Coordinates of C-alpha atoms and ligand atoms in Angstrom, one line a residue:
M218 CA 47.8 21.2 16.8
K219 CA 46.2 22.7 14.2
T220 CA 42.7 24.1 15.0
I221 CA 39.4 24.3 12.1
D222 CA 36.2 25.5 12.8
P223 CA 33.4 24.1 11.3
P224 CA 32.6 23.2 8.6
I225 CA 34.7 21.7 8.1
S226 CA 35.2 20.7 4.1
V227 CA 36.4 17.9 2.9
G228 CA 38.1 17.1 -0.5
V229 CA 38.8 13.1 -1.0
L230 CA 40.2 11.4 -3.8
G231 CA 39.0 8.0 -4.8
Y232 CA 35.7 7.3 -5.2
R233 CA 35.7 3.5 -5.2
F234 CA 35.6 1.4 -2.5
M235 CA 37.0 2.6 0.5
G236 CA 35.6 6.2 -1.2
E237 CA 32.3 4.8 -0.7
A238 CA 33.2 4.0 2.6
H239 CA 34.4 6.8 3.6
A240 CA 31.5 8.9 2.2
N241 CA 28.9 6.8 4.2
A242 CA 30.7 7.5 7.4
M243 CA 30.5 11.3 6.7
A244 CA 26.8 10.8 5.6
R245 CA 25.7 8.9 8.9
L246 CA 28.0 11.9 11.1
P247 CA 25.4 13.8 11.8
M248 CA 22.4 11.6 12.6
F249 CA 24.1 9.4 15.1
F250 CA 27.3 11.7 16.4
P251 CA 24.9 15.3 16.3
D252 CA 28.0 16.1 18.2
A253 CA 30.7 15.5 15.4
P254 CA 31.8 19.0 13.8
E255 CA 29.9 19.9 10.4
V256 CA 31.3 18.6 7.8
H257 CA 30.9 19.7 4.1
R258 CA 31.8 16.8 1.7
D259 CA 33.4 19.5 -0.9
V260 CA 34.7 18.1 -3.8
L261 CA 36.4 14.6 -5.3
V262 CA 38.8 14.2 -7.4
G263 CA 39.7 11.8 -9.8
R264 CA 40.9 10.9 -13.6
D265 CA 37.9 9.4 -15.7
E266 CA 35.3 12.9 -15.9
S267 CA 31.7 11.1 -16.2
A268 CA 32.9 8.7 -13.5
L269 CA 33.1 11.1 -11.1
A270 CA 30.4 13.1 -11.7
E271 CA 28.1 10.4 -11.3
A272 CA 29.9 9.4 -8.3
A273 CA 29.8 13.0 -6.5
T274 CA 26.2 13.0 -7.4
R275 CA 25.9 9.8 -5.6
L276 CA 28.2 9.9 -2.7
G277 CA 27.3 14.3 -1.9
F278 CA 29.9 16.0 -3.1
D279 CA 29.0 19.2 -4.4
R280 CA 31.7 19.2 -6.8
F281 CA 34.3 17.1 -8.8
A282 CA 37.6 17.4 -9.5
T283 CA 40.8 15.7 -12.1
D284 CA 43.7 17.7 -9.9
W285 CA 44.5 16.6 -6.6
E286 CA 46.7 19.8 -7.0
S287 CA 44.4 22.7 -6.5
V288 CA 42.2 20.7 -4.2
V289 CA 44.6 20.0 -1.2
E290 CA 45.4 23.5 -0.5
D291 CA 41.9 24.3 -1.3
V292 CA 40.2 21.8 1.4
D293 CA 40.0 22.0 5.0
V294 CA 41.3 18.7 5.1
F295 CA 41.9 15.4 2.5
Y296 CA 41.2 12.7 2.6
N297 CA 43.9 10.2 0.3
L298 CA 42.2 6.6 -0.5
G299 CA 43.5 5.7 -3.9
P300 CA 45.7 3.7 -4.5
N301 CA 48.2 2.8 -2.5
H302 CA 51.0 4.1 -5.3
L303 CA 49.0 7.3 -5.3
H304 CA 49.2 8.2 -0.9
P305 CA 52.8 9.8 -0.8
E306 CA 52.7 12.5 -3.8
P307 CA 49.1 14.0 -2.7
S308 CA 48.9 13.8 1.2
I309 CA 52.9 15.4 0.9
A310 CA 51.4 17.9 -0.9
A311 CA 48.5 18.0 1.2
L312 CA 51.0 18.3 4.5
E313 CA 52.5 20.6 3.5
S314 CA 50.1 23.5 2.4
G315 CA 48.7 22.9 6.3
T316 CA 45.8 20.6 5.5
P317 CA 45.4 17.4 8.2
V318 CA 45.1 14.2 5.7
L319 CA 43.2 10.8 6.5
C320 CA 44.7 8.2 4.1
E321 CA 44.8 4.7 3.5
K322 CA 46.3 1.5 4.7
P323 CA 49.3 1.0 4.1
L324 CA 50.3 3.9 4.6
A325 CA 53.0 3.7 1.3
P326 CA 54.3 1.1 -1.3
T327 CA 57.7 1.4 0.2
L328 CA 58.8 1.9 3.4
D329 CA 61.0 5.3 1.9
D330 CA 57.7 6.3 1.2
A331 CA 56.0 5.9 4.6
E332 CA 59.4 8.0 6.1
R333 CA 59.0 11.0 4.0
M334 CA 55.5 10.6 4.5
A335 CA 56.1 11.1 8.3
D336 CA 58.5 13.5 8.1
A337 CA 56.8 15.7 6.5
A338 CA 53.7 14.8 8.9
D339 CA 56.4 15.6 11.2
D340 CA 57.6 19.5 10.2
A341 CA 53.4 20.1 9.6
H342 CA 52.1 20.3 12.7
V343 CA 48.5 19.4 11.6
Q344 CA 46.5 16.0 12.3
T345 CA 47.6 12.7 10.0
A346 CA 45.3 9.4 10.2
C347 CA 46.3 6.2 9.0
A348 CA 43.0 4.2 8.4
F349 CA 43.3 1.5 10.3
N350 CA 39.5 0.9 10.8
Y351 CA 39.3 -2.2 12.7
R352 CA 40.7 -0.2 15.2
F353 CA 36.9 1.1 15.8
V354 CA 35.3 -2.3 16.3
P355 CA 33.4 -2.0 19.6
A356 CA 34.9 -5.4 20.5
I357 CA 38.4 -4.2 20.0
R358 CA 37.8 -1.4 22.0
Y359 CA 36.6 -3.7 24.8
A360 CA 39.1 -6.7 24.3
K361 CA 42.0 -3.3 24.8
R362 CA 40.2 -2.4 27.7
L363 CA 40.5 -6.0 29.4
L364 CA 44.1 -5.7 28.5
D365 CA 44.6 -2.6 29.7
A366 CA 42.6 -3.5 32.9
G367 CA 45.8 -6.4 33.4
E368 CA 43.0 -9.4 32.8
V369 CA 45.0 -11.5 30.2
G370 CA 48.1 -11.5 32.4
E371 CA 51.4 -11.0 31.1
I372 CA 51.6 -11.6 28.0
H373 CA 52.6 -15.0 25.7
H374 CA 51.5 -15.7 22.6
V375 CA 50.0 -12.6 19.4
R376 CA 48.6 -14.9 17.2
G377 CA 47.0 -13.1 13.9
R378 CA 45.8 -14.2 10.4
Y379 CA 44.0 -12.5 7.5
L380 CA 42.5 -14.7 5.5
Q381 CA 40.7 -14.0 1.6
D382 CA 39.8 -16.2 -1.1
W383 CA 39.3 -13.7 -3.8
L384 CA 42.2 -14.9 -6.2
V385 CA 42.3 -18.6 -5.8
D386 CA 40.7 -18.7 -9.3
P387 CA 43.6 -17.9 -11.7
D388 CA 40.7 -16.4 -14.3
E389 CA 40.1 -13.6 -11.6
P390 CA 41.8 -10.5 -13.7
W391 CA 44.7 -8.7 -12.6
S392 CA 44.4 -5.6 -10.9
W393 CA 46.4 -2.7 -8.9
R394 CA 46.4 -5.3 -6.4
N395 CA 48.7 -7.5 -8.5
D396 CA 51.3 -5.0 -8.9
A397 CA 54.5 -4.1 -6.4
D398 CA 55.1 -0.6 -8.1
M399 CA 51.3 0.4 -7.4
A400 CA 50.7 -1.3 -3.8
G401 CA 54.2 -1.9 -2.5
S402 CA 52.9 -5.5 -1.7
G403 CA 50.2 -8.2 -1.7
A404 CA 48.8 -10.0 1.1
L405 CA 50.8 -8.6 3.5
G406 CA 50.3 -5.0 2.6
D407 CA 46.3 -5.0 1.9
L408 CA 45.8 -7.5 5.1
G409 CA 48.8 -8.3 7.3
S410 CA 49.3 -4.2 7.7
H411 CA 45.8 -4.4 9.5
T412 CA 46.5 -7.1 11.6
I413 CA 50.5 -5.9 12.4
D414 CA 48.5 -2.6 13.4
L415 CA 46.0 -4.7 15.8
A416 CA 48.3 -5.9 17.5
R417 CA 50.6 -2.4 18.2
F418 CA 47.2 -1.5 19.0
L419 CA 46.4 -4.2 21.8
V420 CA 49.5 -5.6 23.1
S421 CA 52.7 -2.3 22.7
D422 CA 52.1 -1.8 25.9
Q423 CA 52.3 -4.7 27.7
V424 CA 55.0 -6.0 24.9
G425 CA 56.5 -3.3 23.5
G426 CA 57.4 -3.2 19.9
I427 CA 58.2 -6.0 17.1
E428 CA 61.9 -6.5 17.3
R429 CA 62.7 -8.8 14.8
V430 CA 60.9 -11.2 11.8
S431 CA 60.4 -14.5 9.4
G432 CA 58.9 -13.9 7.2
H433 CA 57.9 -16.2 4.1
L434 CA 56.2 -14.1 1.2
R435 CA 54.0 -16.5 -1.8
T436 CA 53.1 -15.6 -5.5
F437 CA 50.9 -18.9 -6.5
V438 CA 49.4 -17.6 -10.1
G439 CA 52.0 -15.9 -11.8
E440 CA 50.5 -14.4 -14.7
R441 CA 46.0 -13.1 -14.5
P442 CA 43.6 -12.3 -17.2
V443 CA 43.7 -8.8 -17.9
E444 CA 40.0 -7.2 -17.5
D445 CA 38.1 -7.2 -20.7
D446 CA 41.5 -7.4 -23.1
E447 CA 43.6 -10.0 -25.2
G448 CA 46.2 -11.5 -23.1
T449 CA 48.4 -11.4 -19.5
R450 CA 50.2 -9.7 -16.6
T451 CA 52.6 -10.7 -14.4
V452 CA 51.5 -10.3 -10.6
T453 CA 54.6 -8.5 -8.8
V454 CA 53.0 -8.9 -5.3
D455 CA 52.7 -12.1 -2.7
D456 CA 49.1 -13.8 -3.0
A457 CA 49.8 -15.1 1.2
Y458 CA 52.4 -14.1 3.5
S459 CA 53.5 -15.4 6.7
A460 CA 55.3 -14.6 10.1
Q461 CA 56.9 -15.2 13.3
A462 CA 57.8 -12.0 15.5
E463 CA 59.6 -11.2 19.2
F464 CA 57.9 -8.6 20.9
E465 CA 60.4 -6.4 23.7
T466 CA 59.2 -8.7 25.9
G467 CA 59.8 -12.3 24.3
A468 CA 56.3 -12.5 24.0
M469 CA 55.4 -14.4 20.6
G470 CA 53.7 -13.1 17.2
T471 CA 52.2 -15.2 14.8
F472 CA 51.2 -13.9 11.6
E473 CA 49.8 -14.8 8.1
A474 CA 47.4 -13.1 5.2
S475 CA 46.5 -14.8 2.1
R476 CA 43.8 -14.0 -0.7
F477 CA 43.6 -18.0 -1.7
A478 CA 42.2 -19.3 2.0
T479 CA 39.2 -20.7 0.0
G480 CA 35.9 -20.1 2.3
H481 CA 37.3 -17.6 4.4
K482 CA 35.8 -14.1 3.1
N483 CA 37.3 -11.5 5.1
D484 CA 38.2 -13.6 8.2
H485 CA 40.5 -11.2 10.0
T486 CA 40.8 -12.9 13.7
I487 CA 43.4 -12.2 16.7
E488 CA 44.4 -13.8 19.2
I489 CA 46.3 -13.6 22.5
H490 CA 47.0 -16.3 25.2
G491 CA 48.8 -14.5 28.6
S492 CA 49.7 -16.6 32.3
R493 CA 45.9 -15.5 33.6
G494 CA 43.7 -16.1 30.4
S495 CA 43.1 -15.2 26.3
L496 CA 40.7 -12.9 23.9
R497 CA 39.8 -14.1 20.7
F498 CA 38.6 -11.7 18.5
S499 CA 36.9 -12.8 14.6
L500 CA 36.5 -9.9 12.0
E501 CA 33.2 -12.3 10.5
R502 CA 31.5 -12.2 14.1
L503 CA 32.5 -8.8 15.2
N504 CA 29.8 -7.7 17.5
E505 CA 31.3 -10.5 20.4
L506 CA 34.4 -11.2 22.4
E507 CA 35.8 -14.9 22.9
V508 CA 37.4 -14.3 26.8
L509 CA 38.7 -17.1 28.6
R510 CA 38.9 -15.9 32.4
E511 CA 41.3 -16.3 35.0
D512 CA 38.9 -18.3 37.2
G513 CA 37.0 -19.8 34.4
R514 CA 37.0 -23.1 32.5
G515 CA 36.2 -22.1 29.3
Y516 CA 35.8 -19.4 26.2
E517 CA 32.9 -17.6 27.2
T518 CA 31.0 -15.2 24.1
V519 CA 30.4 -11.7 24.9
L520 CA 28.0 -9.9 22.6
V521 CA 30.1 -6.4 23.1
T522 CA 27.0 -4.4 22.0
D523 CA 26.4 -3.2 26.1
E524 CA 25.3 1.0 26.5
D525 CA 28.4 1.1 27.8
D526 CA 30.7 -1.0 25.7
P527 CA 32.5 1.9 22.8
Y528 CA 29.9 3.1 20.3
V529 CA 27.5 1.5 20.9
D530 CA 25.3 4.5 22.2
R531 CA 25.3 5.9 20.0
W532 CA 23.6 3.3 17.9
W533 CA 20.9 0.3 18.9
P534 CA 19.6 -1.0 21.9
P535 CA 21.8 -3.9 23.0
G536 CA 21.6 -6.5 20.5
H537 CA 20.8 -4.7 17.5
V538 CA 24.1 -5.6 16.1
L539 CA 27.1 -3.9 14.4
G540 CA 28.6 -4.0 10.7
W541 CA 31.9 -3.6 9.2
E542 CA 30.5 0.2 8.0
H543 CA 30.0 1.6 11.5
T544 CA 34.2 1.0 12.1
F545 CA 34.6 3.4 9.6
V546 CA 31.8 6.1 11.4
H547 CA 33.4 5.9 14.6
E548 CA 37.2 6.2 12.3
N549 CA 35.2 9.6 10.7
F550 CA 34.4 10.6 14.3
E551 CA 37.4 10.7 15.7
F552 CA 39.6 12.2 13.2
L553 CA 36.9 14.6 12.0
S554 CA 36.2 15.8 16.6
A555 CA 39.8 16.2 16.7
V556 CA 40.8 18.1 13.9
A557 CA 38.0 20.0 15.1
E558 CA 38.9 20.5 19.1
G559 CA 43.3 20.7 17.8
R560 CA 43.8 17.5 18.7
P561 CA 45.8 15.3 17.5
F562 CA 44.6 11.4 16.3
E563 CA 45.4 7.5 16.9
P564 CA 47.2 6.0 14.9
D565 CA 48.4 8.4 12.4
F566 CA 51.3 8.9 10.0
S567 CA 54.1 8.2 12.4
A568 CA 52.1 4.4 13.3
G569 CA 51.7 3.6 9.6
L570 CA 55.5 4.1 9.2
A571 CA 56.0 1.3 12.3
V572 CA 53.5 -1.0 10.4
Q573 CA 55.5 -0.4 7.4
R574 CA 58.5 -0.9 9.0
V575 CA 57.2 -4.4 10.2
L576 CA 56.4 -5.2 6.3
N577 CA 59.3 -4.3 5.4
A578 CA 61.4 -6.5 7.6
I579 CA 59.2 -9.3 6.4
V580 CA 60.0 -8.7 3.1
E581 CA 63.4 -8.6 3.4
S582 CA 63.7 -11.8 6.0
D583 CA 61.8 -13.6 3.5
G584 CA 65.0 -12.7 0.6
R585 CA 67.6 -12.8 3.0
G586 CA 65.9 -16.1 3.8
E587 CA 66.9 -15.5 8.1
W588 CA 65.4 -13.1 10.7
V589 CA 65.7 -8.9 10.4
S590 CA 65.5 -6.7 13.1
V591 CA 62.6 -4.6 12.4
G592 CA 64.8 -0.9 13.1
Ligands
LIG696 C1 40.6 -5.9 -0.1 O1 41.5 -6.9 0.2 C2 40.5 -5.3 1.4 O2 39.0 -4.7 1.1 C3 41.9 -4.6 1.8 O3 41.8 -3.3 1.4 C4 40.7 -4.1 2.5 O4 41.9 -2.9 4.0 C5 40.2 -4.7 4.0 O5 39.4 -4.2 5.2 C6 38.9 -5.4 3.6 O6 40.0 -6.2 2.0

């Protein structure tokens, strides 16, 4: 695997939500992770020159560019944080130039694109990352430790749901996230990809992969107003999905996500029930893990902020809680360290592809009205 000597120059495509989250993470690294490789926020890539110039200055980049083609060859590492339809070509071009790539989730709008990206990663022998940032929540890492230690016993149920409500207003404007060509799918890919990845991360050692699914997708509002313009545009993706899943061992999975779950802003929960105990996590209380132990009478709430909890010693004393942005700092630390040390990174493009296969099977199952094998 490729090793890159620091300082590592990074080119970033995208300067909105995810561009800000990752730029903030890179800026925090030298202060809180002094053992992280030195990183140089080199070039920010986008289309609109004046917006780019402003963002490049604000986010600490030396320069900006409007053509990703030259950037992917020029930098040590490429971050693809654009809308989903921009994930495949720039990422593949970067890999073909031997440049390691971190790409936002879902890996691609379609399974076909995700397969091409994973193939390019295999051929390139460089580090790739599919940015499932919730793997880097300390309480999730702590949950994995408990699961790996066999604390919940044989796993029977894995239940994950990701609830938001930002589209419940039919006057909320249309955006690329509502478009099948640009996004691939809606709540399923945007939110469900996180849940499927988290489930795989936490329990695949115990229950194997997801073998088959039964899915249901629904669009509640078919047309949305166009921002600052006349008329409406058609919504071509799901507003919500639900799915049943069967893991290799026969363990049962139930998953759902919605952008219409009134009252829920960013409520990502995962519950695991085993023969000896259970675990429960919610992103809205991300410093906590609820644990039911074999000899317990009920769930105990563990505040996962002790010094020996994952990543916590890098930040504040016990009880001085962490937030959503810290997950990106941890993720950037792990990815950039892997690049500097010539190690592979997890979750990589093959993990992104594995999630995409499940998303695809859920869509197919909805269309056919029957259970579909994940393949
Ligand atoms: C919007 O729905 C969004 O920002 C997702 O795109 C992110 O992946 C998720 O972490 C929060 O919600």
